[in-house]
PDB file of C-alpha atoms in Angstrom:
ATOM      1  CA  UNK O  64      -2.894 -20.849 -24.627  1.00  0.00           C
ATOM      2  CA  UNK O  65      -0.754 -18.274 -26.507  1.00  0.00           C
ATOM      3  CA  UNK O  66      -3.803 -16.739 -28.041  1.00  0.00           C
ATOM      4  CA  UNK O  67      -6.900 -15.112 -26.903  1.00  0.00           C
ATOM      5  CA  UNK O  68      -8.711 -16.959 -29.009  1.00  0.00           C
ATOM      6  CA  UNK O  69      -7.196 -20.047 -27.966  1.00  0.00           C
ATOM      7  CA  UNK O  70      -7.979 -18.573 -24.042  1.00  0.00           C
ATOM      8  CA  UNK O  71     -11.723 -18.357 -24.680  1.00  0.00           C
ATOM      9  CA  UNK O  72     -11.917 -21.678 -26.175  1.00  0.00           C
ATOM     10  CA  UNK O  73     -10.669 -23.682 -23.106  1.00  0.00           C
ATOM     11  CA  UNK O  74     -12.860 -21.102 -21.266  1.00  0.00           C
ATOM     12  CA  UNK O  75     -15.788 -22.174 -22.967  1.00  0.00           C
ATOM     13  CA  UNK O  76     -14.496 -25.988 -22.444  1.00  0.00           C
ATOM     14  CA  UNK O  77     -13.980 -25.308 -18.972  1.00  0.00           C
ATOM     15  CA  UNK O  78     -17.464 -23.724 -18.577  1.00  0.00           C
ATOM     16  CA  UNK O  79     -19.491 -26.993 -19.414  1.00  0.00           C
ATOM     17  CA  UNK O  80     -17.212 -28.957 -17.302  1.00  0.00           C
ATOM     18  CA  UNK O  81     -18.506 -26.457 -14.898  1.00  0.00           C
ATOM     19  CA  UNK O  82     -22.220 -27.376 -15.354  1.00  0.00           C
ATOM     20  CA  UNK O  83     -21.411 -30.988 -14.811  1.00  0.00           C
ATOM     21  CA  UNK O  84     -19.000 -30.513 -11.948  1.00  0.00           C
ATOM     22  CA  UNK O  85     -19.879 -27.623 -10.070  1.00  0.00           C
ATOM     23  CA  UNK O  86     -17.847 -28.360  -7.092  1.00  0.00           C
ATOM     24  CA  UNK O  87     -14.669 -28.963  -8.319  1.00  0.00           C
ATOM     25  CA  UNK O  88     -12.383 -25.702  -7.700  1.00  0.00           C
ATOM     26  CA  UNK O  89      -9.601 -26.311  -9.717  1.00  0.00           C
ATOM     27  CA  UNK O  90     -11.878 -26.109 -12.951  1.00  0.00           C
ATOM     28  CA  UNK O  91     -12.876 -22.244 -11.500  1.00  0.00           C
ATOM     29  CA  UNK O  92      -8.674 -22.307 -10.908  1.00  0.00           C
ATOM     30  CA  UNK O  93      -8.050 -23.524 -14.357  1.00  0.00           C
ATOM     31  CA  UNK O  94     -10.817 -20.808 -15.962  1.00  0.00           C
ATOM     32  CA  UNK O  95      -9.025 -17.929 -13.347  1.00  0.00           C
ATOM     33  CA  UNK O  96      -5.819 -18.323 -14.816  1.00  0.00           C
ATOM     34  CA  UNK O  97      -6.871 -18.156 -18.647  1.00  0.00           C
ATOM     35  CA  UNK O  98      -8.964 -14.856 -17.595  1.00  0.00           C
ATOM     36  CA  UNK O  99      -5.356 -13.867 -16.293  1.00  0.00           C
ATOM     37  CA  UNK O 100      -3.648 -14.740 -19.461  1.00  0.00           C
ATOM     38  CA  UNK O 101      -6.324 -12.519 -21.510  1.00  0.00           C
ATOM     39  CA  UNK O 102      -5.844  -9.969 -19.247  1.00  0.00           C
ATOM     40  CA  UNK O 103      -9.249  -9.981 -18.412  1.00  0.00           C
ATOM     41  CA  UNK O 104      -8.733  -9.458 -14.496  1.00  0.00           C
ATOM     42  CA  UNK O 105     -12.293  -8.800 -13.031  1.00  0.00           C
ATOM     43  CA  UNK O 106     -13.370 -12.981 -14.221  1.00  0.00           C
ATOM     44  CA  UNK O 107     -10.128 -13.661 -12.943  1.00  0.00           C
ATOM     45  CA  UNK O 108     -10.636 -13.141  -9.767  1.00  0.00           C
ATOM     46  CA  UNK O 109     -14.486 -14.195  -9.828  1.00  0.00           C
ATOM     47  CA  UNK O 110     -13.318 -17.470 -10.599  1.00  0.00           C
ATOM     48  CA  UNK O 111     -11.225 -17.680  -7.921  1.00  0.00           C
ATOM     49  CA  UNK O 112     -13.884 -16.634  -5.881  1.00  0.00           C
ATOM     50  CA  UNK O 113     -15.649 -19.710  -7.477  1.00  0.00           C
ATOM     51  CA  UNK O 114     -12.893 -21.709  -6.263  1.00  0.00           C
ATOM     52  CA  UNK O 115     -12.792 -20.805  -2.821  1.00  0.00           C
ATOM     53  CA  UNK O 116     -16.576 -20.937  -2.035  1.00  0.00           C
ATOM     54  CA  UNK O 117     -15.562 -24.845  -2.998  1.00  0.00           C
ATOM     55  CA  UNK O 118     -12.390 -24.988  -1.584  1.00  0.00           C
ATOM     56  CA  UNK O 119     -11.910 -22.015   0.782  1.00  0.00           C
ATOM     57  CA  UNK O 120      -8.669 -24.061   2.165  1.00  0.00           C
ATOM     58  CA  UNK O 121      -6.718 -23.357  -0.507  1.00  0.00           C
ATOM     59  CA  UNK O 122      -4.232 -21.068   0.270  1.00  0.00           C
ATOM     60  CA  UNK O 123      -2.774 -20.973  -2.837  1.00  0.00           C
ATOM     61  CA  UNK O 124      -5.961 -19.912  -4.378  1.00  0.00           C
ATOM     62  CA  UNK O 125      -5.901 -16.555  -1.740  1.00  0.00           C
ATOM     63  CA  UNK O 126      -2.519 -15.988  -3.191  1.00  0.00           C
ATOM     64  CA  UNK O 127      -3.126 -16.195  -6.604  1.00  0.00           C
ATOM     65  CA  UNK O 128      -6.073 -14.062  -6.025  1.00  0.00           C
ATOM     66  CA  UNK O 129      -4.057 -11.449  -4.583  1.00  0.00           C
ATOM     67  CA  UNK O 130      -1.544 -11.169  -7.321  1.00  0.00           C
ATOM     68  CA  UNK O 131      -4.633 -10.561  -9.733  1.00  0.00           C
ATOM     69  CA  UNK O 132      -5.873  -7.950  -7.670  1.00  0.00           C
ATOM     70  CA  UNK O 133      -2.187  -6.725  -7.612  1.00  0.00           C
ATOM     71  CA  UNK O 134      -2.284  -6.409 -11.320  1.00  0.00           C
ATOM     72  CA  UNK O 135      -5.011  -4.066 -11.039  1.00  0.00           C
ATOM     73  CA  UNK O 136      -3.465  -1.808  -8.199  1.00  0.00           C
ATOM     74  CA  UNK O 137      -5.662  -3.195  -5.648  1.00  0.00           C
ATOM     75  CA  UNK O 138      -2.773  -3.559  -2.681  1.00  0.00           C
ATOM     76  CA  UNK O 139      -5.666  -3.458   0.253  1.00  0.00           C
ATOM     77  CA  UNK O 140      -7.285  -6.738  -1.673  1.00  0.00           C
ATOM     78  CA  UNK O 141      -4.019  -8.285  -2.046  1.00  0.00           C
ATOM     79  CA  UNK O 142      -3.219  -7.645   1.565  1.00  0.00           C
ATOM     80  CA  UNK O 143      -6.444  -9.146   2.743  1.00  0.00           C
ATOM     81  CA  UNK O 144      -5.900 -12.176   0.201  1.00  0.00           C
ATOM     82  CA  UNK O 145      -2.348 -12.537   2.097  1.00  0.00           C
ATOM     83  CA  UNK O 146      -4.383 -12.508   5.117  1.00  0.00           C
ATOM     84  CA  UNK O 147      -6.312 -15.200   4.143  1.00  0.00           C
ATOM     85  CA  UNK O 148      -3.663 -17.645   3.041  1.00  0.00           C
ATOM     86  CA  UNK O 149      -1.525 -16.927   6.299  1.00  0.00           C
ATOM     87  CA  UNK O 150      -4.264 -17.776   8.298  1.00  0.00           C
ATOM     88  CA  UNK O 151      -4.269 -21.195   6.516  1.00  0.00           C
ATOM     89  CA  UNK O 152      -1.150 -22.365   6.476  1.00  0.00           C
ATOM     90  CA  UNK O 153       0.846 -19.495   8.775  1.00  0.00           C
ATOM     91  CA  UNK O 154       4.553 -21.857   8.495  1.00  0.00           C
ATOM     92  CA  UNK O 155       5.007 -20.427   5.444  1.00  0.00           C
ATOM     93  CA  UNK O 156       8.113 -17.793   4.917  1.00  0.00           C
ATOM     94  CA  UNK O 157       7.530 -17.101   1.593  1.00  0.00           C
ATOM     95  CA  UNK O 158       4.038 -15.773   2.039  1.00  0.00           C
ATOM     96  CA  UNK O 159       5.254 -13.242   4.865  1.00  0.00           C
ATOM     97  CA  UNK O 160       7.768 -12.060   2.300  1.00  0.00           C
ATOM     98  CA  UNK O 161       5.291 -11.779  -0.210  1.00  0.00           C
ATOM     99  CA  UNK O 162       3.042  -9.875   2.177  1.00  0.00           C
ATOM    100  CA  UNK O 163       5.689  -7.571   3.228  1.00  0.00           C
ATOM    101  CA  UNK O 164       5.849  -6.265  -0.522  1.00  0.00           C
ATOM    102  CA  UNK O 165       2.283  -5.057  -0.265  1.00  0.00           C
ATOM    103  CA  UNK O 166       2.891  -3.625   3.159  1.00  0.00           C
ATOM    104  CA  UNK O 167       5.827  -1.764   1.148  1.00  0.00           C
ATOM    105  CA  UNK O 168       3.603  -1.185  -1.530  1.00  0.00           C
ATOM    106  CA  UNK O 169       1.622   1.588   1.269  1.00  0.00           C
ATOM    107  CA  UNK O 170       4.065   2.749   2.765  1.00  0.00           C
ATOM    108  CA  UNK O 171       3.801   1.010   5.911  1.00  0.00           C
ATOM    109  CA  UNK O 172       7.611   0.051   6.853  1.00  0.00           C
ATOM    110  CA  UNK O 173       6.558  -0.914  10.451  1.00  0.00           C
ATOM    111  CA  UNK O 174       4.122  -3.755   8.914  1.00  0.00           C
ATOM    112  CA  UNK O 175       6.551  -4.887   6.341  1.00  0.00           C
ATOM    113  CA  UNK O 176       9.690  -5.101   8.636  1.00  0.00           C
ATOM    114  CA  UNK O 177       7.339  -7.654  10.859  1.00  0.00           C
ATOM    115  CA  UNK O 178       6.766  -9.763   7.771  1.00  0.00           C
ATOM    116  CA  UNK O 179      10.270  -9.839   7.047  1.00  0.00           C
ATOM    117  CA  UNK O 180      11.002 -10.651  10.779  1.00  0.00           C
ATOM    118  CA  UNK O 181       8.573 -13.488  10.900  1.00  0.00           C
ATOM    119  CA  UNK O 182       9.307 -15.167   7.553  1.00  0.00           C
ATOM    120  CA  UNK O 183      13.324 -15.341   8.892  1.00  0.00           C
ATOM    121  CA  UNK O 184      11.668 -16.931  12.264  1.00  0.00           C
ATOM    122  CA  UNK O 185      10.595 -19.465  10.078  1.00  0.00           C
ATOM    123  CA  UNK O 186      13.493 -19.679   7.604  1.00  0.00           C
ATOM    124  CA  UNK O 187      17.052 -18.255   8.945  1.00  0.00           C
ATOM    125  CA  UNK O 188      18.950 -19.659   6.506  1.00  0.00           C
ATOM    126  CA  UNK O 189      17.739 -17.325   3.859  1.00  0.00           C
ATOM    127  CA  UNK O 190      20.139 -14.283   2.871  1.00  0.00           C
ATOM    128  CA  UNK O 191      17.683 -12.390   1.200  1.00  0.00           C
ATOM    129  CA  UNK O 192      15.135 -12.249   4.028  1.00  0.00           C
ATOM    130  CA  UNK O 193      17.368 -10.413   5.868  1.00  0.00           C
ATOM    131  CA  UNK O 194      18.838  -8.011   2.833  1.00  0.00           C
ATOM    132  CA  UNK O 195      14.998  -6.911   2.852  1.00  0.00           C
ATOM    133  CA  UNK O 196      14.862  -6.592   6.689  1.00  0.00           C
ATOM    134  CA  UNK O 197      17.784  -4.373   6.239  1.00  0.00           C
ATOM    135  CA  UNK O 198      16.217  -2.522   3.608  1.00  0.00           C
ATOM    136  CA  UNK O 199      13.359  -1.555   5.417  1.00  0.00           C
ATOM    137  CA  UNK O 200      15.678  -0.986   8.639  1.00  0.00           C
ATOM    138  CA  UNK O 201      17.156   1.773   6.281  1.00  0.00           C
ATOM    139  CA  UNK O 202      14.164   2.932   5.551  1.00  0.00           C
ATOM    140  CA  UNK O 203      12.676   3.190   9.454  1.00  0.00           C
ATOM    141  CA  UNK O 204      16.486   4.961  10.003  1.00  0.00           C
ATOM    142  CA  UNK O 205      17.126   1.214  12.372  1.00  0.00           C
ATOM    143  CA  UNK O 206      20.766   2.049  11.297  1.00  0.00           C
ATOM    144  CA  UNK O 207      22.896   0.146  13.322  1.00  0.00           C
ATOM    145  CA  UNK O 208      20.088  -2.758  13.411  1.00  0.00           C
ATOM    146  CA  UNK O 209      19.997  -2.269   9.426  1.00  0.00           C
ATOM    147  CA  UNK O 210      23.669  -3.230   9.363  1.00  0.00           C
ATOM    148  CA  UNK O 211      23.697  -6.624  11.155  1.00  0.00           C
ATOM    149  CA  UNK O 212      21.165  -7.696   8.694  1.00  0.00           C
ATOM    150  CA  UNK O 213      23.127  -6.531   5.679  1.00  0.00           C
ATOM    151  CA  UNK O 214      26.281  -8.539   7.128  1.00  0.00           C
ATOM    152  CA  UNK O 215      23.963 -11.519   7.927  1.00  0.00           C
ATOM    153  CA  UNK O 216      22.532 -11.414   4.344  1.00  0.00           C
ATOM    154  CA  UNK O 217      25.879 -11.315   3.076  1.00  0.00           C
ATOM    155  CA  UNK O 218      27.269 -14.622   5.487  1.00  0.00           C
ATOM    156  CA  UNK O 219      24.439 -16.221   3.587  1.00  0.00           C
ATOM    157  CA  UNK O 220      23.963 -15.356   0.078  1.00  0.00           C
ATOM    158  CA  UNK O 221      21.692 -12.980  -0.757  1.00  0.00           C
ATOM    159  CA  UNK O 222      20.384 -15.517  -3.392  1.00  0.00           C
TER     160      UNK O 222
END
């Protein structure tokens, strides 16, 4: 929808194909990301609530979630949402990079840097994972540590 208007209308569509199908949690996912689009965060993210009590093994809902919550400067919920979605499918690189923003996000370099580290376990081949490694080697004063990482990143690509 490029208009609120236009939003609310597939949200009120959405909503009786709610009250027929009350289990399916990619109608709550659907509804979720029109709230998003409105800016209206807070239904946002109590549809995807909606959608997890349904399908809480969704990990993509968790991270979805968490950017909403992002969007309203709640890191600690996004955190916890990239919690969640690890737990559920914990092979995935890109989700301990994405968690290792919010770590950056509060300050905590230590937590981040682990992220980083784990995601390149998974995925080696990627430059950037180790630019960022580097980055927050830098930033812990792992100087010589930071260095390797940069030259690794650059071997590969950063992008």
């Amino acid at each position: 929808c490029k208009e609120s208007k236009e939003c609310l209308n597939g949200i009120d569509f959405l909503n009786k194909a709610n009250w027929r199908f009350p289990e399916k949690a990619e109608l709550y996912a659907i509804k979720a990301d029109l709230y998003r689009k409105i800016k209206d965060y807070d239904n946002a993210i109590k549809e995807y609530d909606n959608a997890l009590n349904y399908e809480g093994d969704n990990y993509t809902y968790y991270v979805l979630r968490a950017k909403i919550k992002a969007l309203k400067g709640d890191i600690q919920g996004a955190l916890n949402d990239y919690n969640g979605a690890i737990n559920l499918n914990p092979d995935n690189y890109e989700l301990y990079a994405q968690r290792a923003f919010f770590y950056f996000e509060k300050k905590n370099f230590s937590n981040a840097l682990q992220d980083y580290e784990n995601a390149i376990k998974l995925n080696p081949k990627k430059g950037h994972l180790y630019y960022m490694t580097a980055c927050m080697q830098k930033l812990m004063n792992l100087n010589s540590e930071a260095e390797l990482n940069f030259k690794k990143a650059k071997n590969l690509g950063i992008f």
